[in-house]
Tab-separated table of C-alpha atoms in Angstrom:
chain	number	residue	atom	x	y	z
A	147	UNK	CA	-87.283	-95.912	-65.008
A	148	UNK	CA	-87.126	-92.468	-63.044
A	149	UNK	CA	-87.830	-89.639	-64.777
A	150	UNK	CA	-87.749	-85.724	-63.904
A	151	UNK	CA	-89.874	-82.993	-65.486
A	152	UNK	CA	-87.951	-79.849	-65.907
A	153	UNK	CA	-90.165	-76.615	-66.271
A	154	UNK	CA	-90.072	-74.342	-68.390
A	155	UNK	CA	-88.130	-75.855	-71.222
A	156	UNK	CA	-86.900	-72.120	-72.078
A	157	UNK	CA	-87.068	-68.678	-70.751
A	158	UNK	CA	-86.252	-65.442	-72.546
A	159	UNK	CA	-85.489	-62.592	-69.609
A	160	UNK	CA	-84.799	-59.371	-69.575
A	161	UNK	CA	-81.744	-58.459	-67.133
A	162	UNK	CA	-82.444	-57.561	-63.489
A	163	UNK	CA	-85.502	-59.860	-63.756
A	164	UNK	CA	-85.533	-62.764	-61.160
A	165	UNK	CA	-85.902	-66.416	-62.306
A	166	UNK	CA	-87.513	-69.528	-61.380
A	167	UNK	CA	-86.972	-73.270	-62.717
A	168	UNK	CA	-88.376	-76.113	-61.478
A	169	UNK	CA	-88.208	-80.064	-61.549
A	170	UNK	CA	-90.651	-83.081	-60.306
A	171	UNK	CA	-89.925	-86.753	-59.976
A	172	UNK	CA	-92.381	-89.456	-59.907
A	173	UNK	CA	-89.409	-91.497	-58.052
A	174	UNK	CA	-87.849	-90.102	-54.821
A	175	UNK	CA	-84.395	-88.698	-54.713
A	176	UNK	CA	-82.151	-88.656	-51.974
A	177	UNK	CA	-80.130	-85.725	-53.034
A	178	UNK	CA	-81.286	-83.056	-55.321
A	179	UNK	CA	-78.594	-80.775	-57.612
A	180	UNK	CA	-79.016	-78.137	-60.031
A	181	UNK	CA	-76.022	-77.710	-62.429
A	182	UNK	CA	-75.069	-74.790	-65.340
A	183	UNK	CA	-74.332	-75.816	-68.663
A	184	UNK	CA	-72.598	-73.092	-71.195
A	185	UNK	CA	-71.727	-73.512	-74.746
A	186	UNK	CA	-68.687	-75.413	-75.676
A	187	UNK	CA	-68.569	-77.218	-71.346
A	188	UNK	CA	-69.700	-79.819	-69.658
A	189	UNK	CA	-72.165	-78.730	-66.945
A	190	UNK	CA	-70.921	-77.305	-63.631
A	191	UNK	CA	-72.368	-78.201	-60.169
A	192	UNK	CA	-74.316	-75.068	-58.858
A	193	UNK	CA	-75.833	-76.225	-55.589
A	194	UNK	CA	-76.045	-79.576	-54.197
A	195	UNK	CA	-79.084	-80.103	-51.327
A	196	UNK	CA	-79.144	-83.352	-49.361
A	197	UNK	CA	-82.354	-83.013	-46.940
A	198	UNK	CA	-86.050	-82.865	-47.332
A	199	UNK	CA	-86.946	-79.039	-46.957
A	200	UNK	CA	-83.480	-77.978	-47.105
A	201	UNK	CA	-83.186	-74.232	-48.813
A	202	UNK	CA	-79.515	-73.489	-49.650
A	203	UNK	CA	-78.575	-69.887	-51.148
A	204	UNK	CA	-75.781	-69.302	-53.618
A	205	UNK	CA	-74.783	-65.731	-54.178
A	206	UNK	CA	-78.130	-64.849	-56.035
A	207	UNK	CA	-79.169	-68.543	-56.449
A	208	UNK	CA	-81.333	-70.295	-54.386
A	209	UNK	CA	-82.817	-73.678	-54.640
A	210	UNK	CA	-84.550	-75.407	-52.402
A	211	UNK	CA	-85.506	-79.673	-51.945
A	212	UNK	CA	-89.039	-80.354	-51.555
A	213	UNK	CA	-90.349	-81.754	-48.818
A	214	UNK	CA	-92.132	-84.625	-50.288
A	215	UNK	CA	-88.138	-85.450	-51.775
A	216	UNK	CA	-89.897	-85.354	-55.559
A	217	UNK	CA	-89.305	-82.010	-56.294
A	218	UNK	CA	-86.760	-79.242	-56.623
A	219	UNK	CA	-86.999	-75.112	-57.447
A	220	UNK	CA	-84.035	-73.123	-58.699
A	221	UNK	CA	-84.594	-69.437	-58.257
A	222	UNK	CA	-82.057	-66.338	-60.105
A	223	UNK	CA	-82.475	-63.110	-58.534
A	224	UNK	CA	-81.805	-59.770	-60.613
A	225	UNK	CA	-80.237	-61.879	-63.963
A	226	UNK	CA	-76.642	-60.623	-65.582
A	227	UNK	CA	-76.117	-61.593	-69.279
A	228	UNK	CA	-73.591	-64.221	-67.975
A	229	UNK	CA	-76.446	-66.175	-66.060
A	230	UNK	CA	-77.225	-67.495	-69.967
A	231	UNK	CA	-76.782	-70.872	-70.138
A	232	UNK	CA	-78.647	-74.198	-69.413
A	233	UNK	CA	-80.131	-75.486	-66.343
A	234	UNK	CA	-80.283	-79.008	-65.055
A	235	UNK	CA	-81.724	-80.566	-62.009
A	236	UNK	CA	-80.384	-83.648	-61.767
A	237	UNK	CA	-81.161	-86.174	-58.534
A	238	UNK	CA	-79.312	-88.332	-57.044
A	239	UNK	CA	-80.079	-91.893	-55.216
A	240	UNK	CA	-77.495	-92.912	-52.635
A	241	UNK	CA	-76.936	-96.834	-51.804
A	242	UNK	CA	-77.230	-99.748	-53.139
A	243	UNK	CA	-76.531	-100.193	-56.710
A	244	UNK	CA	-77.749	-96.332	-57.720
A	245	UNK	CA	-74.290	-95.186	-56.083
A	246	UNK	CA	-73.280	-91.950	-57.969
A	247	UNK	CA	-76.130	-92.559	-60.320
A	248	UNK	CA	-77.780	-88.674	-61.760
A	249	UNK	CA	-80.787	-88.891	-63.290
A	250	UNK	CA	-81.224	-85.447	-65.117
A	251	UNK	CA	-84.243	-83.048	-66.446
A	252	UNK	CA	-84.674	-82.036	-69.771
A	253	UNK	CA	-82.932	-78.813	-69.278
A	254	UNK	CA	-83.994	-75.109	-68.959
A	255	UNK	CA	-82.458	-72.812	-71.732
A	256	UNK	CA	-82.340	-69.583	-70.207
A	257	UNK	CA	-81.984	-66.079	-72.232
A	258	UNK	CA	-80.875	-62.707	-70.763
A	259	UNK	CA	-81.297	-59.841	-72.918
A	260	UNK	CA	-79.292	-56.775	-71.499
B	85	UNK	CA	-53.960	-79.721	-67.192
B	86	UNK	CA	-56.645	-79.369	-64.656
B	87	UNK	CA	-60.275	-81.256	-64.236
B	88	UNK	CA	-61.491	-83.221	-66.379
B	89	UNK	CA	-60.001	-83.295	-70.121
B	90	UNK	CA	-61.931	-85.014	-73.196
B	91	UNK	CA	-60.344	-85.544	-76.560
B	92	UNK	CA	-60.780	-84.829	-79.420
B	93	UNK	CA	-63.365	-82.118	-78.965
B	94	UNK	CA	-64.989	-82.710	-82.060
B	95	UNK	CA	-65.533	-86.272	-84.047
B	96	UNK	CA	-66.784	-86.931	-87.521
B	97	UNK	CA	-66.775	-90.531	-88.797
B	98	UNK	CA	-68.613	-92.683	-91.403
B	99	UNK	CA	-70.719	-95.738	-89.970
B	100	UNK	CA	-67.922	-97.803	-90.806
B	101	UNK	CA	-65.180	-96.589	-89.014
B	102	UNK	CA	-63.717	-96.993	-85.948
B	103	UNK	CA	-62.718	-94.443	-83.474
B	104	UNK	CA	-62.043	-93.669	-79.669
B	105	UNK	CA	-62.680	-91.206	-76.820
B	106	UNK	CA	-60.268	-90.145	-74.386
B	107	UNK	CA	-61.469	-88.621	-70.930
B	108	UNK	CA	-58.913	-88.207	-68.739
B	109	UNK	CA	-59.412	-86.912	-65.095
B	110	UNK	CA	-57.129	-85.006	-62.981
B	111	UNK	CA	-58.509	-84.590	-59.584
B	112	UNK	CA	-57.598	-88.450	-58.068
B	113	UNK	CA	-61.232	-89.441	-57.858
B	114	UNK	CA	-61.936	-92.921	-58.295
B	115	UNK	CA	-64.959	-93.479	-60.256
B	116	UNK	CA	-65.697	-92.393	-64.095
B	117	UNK	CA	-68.808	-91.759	-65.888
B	118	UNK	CA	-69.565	-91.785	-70.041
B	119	UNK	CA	-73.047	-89.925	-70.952
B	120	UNK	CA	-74.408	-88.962	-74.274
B	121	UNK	CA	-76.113	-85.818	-74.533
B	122	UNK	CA	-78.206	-85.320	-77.194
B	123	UNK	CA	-80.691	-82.037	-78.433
B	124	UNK	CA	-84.357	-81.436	-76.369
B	125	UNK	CA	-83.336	-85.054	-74.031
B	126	UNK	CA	-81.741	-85.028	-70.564
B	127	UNK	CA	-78.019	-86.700	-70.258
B	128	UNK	CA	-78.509	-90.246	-70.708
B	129	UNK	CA	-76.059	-92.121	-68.334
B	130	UNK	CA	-74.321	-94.897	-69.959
B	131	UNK	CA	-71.522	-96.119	-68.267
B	132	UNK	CA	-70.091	-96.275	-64.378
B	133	UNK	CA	-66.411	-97.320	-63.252
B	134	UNK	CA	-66.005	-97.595	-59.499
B	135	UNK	CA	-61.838	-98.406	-59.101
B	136	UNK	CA	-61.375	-99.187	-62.392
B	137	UNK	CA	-64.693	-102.145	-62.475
B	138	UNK	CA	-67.838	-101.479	-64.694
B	139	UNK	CA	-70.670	-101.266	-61.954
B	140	UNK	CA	-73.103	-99.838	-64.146
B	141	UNK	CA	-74.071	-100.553	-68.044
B	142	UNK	CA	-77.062	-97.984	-68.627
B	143	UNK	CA	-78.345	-101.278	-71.742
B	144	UNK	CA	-76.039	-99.351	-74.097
B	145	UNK	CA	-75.409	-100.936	-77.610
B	146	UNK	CA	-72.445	-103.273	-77.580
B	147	UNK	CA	-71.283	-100.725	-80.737
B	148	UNK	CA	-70.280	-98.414	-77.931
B	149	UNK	CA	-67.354	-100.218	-75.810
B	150	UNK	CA	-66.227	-98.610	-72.487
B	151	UNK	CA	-62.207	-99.486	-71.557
B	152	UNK	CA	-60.960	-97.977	-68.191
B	153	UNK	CA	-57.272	-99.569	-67.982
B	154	UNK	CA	-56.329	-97.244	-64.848
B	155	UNK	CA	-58.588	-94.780	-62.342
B	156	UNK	CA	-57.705	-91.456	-64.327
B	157	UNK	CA	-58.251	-92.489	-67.917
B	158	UNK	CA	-61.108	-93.535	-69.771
B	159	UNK	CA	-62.401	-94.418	-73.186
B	160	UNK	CA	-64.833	-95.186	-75.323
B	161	UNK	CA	-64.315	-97.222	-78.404
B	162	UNK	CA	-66.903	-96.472	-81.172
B	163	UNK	CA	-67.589	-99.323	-84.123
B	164	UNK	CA	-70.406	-99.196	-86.381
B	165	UNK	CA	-72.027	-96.232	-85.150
B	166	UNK	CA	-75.231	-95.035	-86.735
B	167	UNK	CA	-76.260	-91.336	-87.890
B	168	UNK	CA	-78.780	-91.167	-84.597
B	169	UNK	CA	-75.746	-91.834	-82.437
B	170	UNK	CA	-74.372	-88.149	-83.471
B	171	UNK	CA	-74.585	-86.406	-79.978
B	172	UNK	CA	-72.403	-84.870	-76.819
B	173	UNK	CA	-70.393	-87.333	-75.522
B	174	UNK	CA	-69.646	-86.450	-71.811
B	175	UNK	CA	-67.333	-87.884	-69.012
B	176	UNK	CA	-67.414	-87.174	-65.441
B	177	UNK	CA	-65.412	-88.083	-62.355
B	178	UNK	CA	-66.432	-88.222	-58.397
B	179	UNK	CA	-64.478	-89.436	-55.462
B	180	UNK	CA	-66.771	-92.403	-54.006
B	181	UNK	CA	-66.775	-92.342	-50.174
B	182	UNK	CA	-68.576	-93.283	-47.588
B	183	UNK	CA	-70.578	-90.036	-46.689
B	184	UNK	CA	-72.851	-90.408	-49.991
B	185	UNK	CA	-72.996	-87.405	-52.246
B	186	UNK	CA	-70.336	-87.728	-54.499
B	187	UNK	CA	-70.129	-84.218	-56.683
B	188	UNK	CA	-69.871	-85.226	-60.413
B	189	UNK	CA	-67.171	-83.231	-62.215
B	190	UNK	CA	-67.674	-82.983	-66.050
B	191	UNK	CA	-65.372	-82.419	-69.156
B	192	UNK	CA	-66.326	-80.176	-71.982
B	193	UNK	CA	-67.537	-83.083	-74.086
B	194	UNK	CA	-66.366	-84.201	-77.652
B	195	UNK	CA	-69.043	-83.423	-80.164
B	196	UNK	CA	-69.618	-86.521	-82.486
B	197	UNK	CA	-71.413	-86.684	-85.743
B	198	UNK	CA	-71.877	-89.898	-87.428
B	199	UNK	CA	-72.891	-89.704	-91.258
């Protein structure tokens, strides 16, 4: 089935210091999204991106869909101790019988020290 | 309420009993996901309702039974379980349309540990 690679599994930051996640696919994905999970929630939808190439900016994230549609970067500029928290890409085929289907990374855990 | 709601928030139950999950959505979507989340894996998808039908069984043990009697409330009936079942049990909700991307709204989970 379709995997994705999430990289690095953790990350221990100090704050102000910029951040950068990624994710690769051996399958291709249609959409790519990157979601925030904190303790105690279910994870929240970050960015969504929906074409090869695309780069889409968040307040001070940014993530960007690879142009071969395997691949995905989430980048954190100048981290704040509330950017703790884990990191999912997830993608997305559309069609068929995948409708709505997510197949998610691993996760990055991500820790801010102030 | 608002969102998505999932009850109770935390489960504890021998491998005999039986018990339930509640999700219940309140943003009039019409489809309704169950994943299990468990430590160091990615969310495992294991169930899809599209208008109330199962379109999606992810070849999840028939000890785990999904019931979805109406578009904003879903369950998931437990029997049997076994200790490596113990994870985060997550629902989620999307409106299905015709554009594609559907975003996937998620509940705060209900944490269940099977002894």
């Amino acid at each position: 089935g379709q995997q994705l690679n999430q990289s690095p599994q953790s990350m221990f930051i100090q704050e102000g210091e910029d951040v950068s996640m990624n994710c690769t696919s051996s399958s291709i994905f249609n959409t790519w999204l990157w979601y925030k999970q904190e303790p105690g929630e279910g994870p929240v939808l970050l960015i969504a991106l929906y074409k090869a190439g695309e780069l889409t900016s968040n307040g001070r994230l940014t993530a960007q869909f690879g142009i071969t549609r395997k691949d995905s970067f989430l980048n954190i500029s100048a981290s704040i101790p509330s950017d703790v928290g884990i990191y999912f890409c997830a993608g997305q085929m559309i069609g068929g019988t995948s409708y709505g289907k997510l197949t998610f990374g691993q996760g990055t855990i991500l820790t801010v020290h102030p | 309420e608002t969102g998505v709601t999932q009850t109770p928030r935390h489960l504890v139950m021998g491998m005999t009993n039986k018990k339930s999950l509640k999700c219940e959505q309140h943003l009039g979507h019409n489809a309704m996901y169950w994943y299990k989340q468990s430590a160091k894996k990615p969310l495992e998808l294991m169930f899809v309702y599209n208008f109330k039908e199962q379109t999606e069984n992810n070849s999840v043990p028939s000890r785990f039974s999904p019931e979805c009697p109406n578009s904003s409330h879903l369950f998931l009936h437990l029997h049997t379980l076994q200790p490596e079942d113990s994870a985060l049990y997550l629902c989620a909700s999307s409106q299905v349309g015709l554009a594609g991307f559907d975003e996937q709204f998620f509940g705060p989970g209900t944490r269940l540990t099977v002894l």
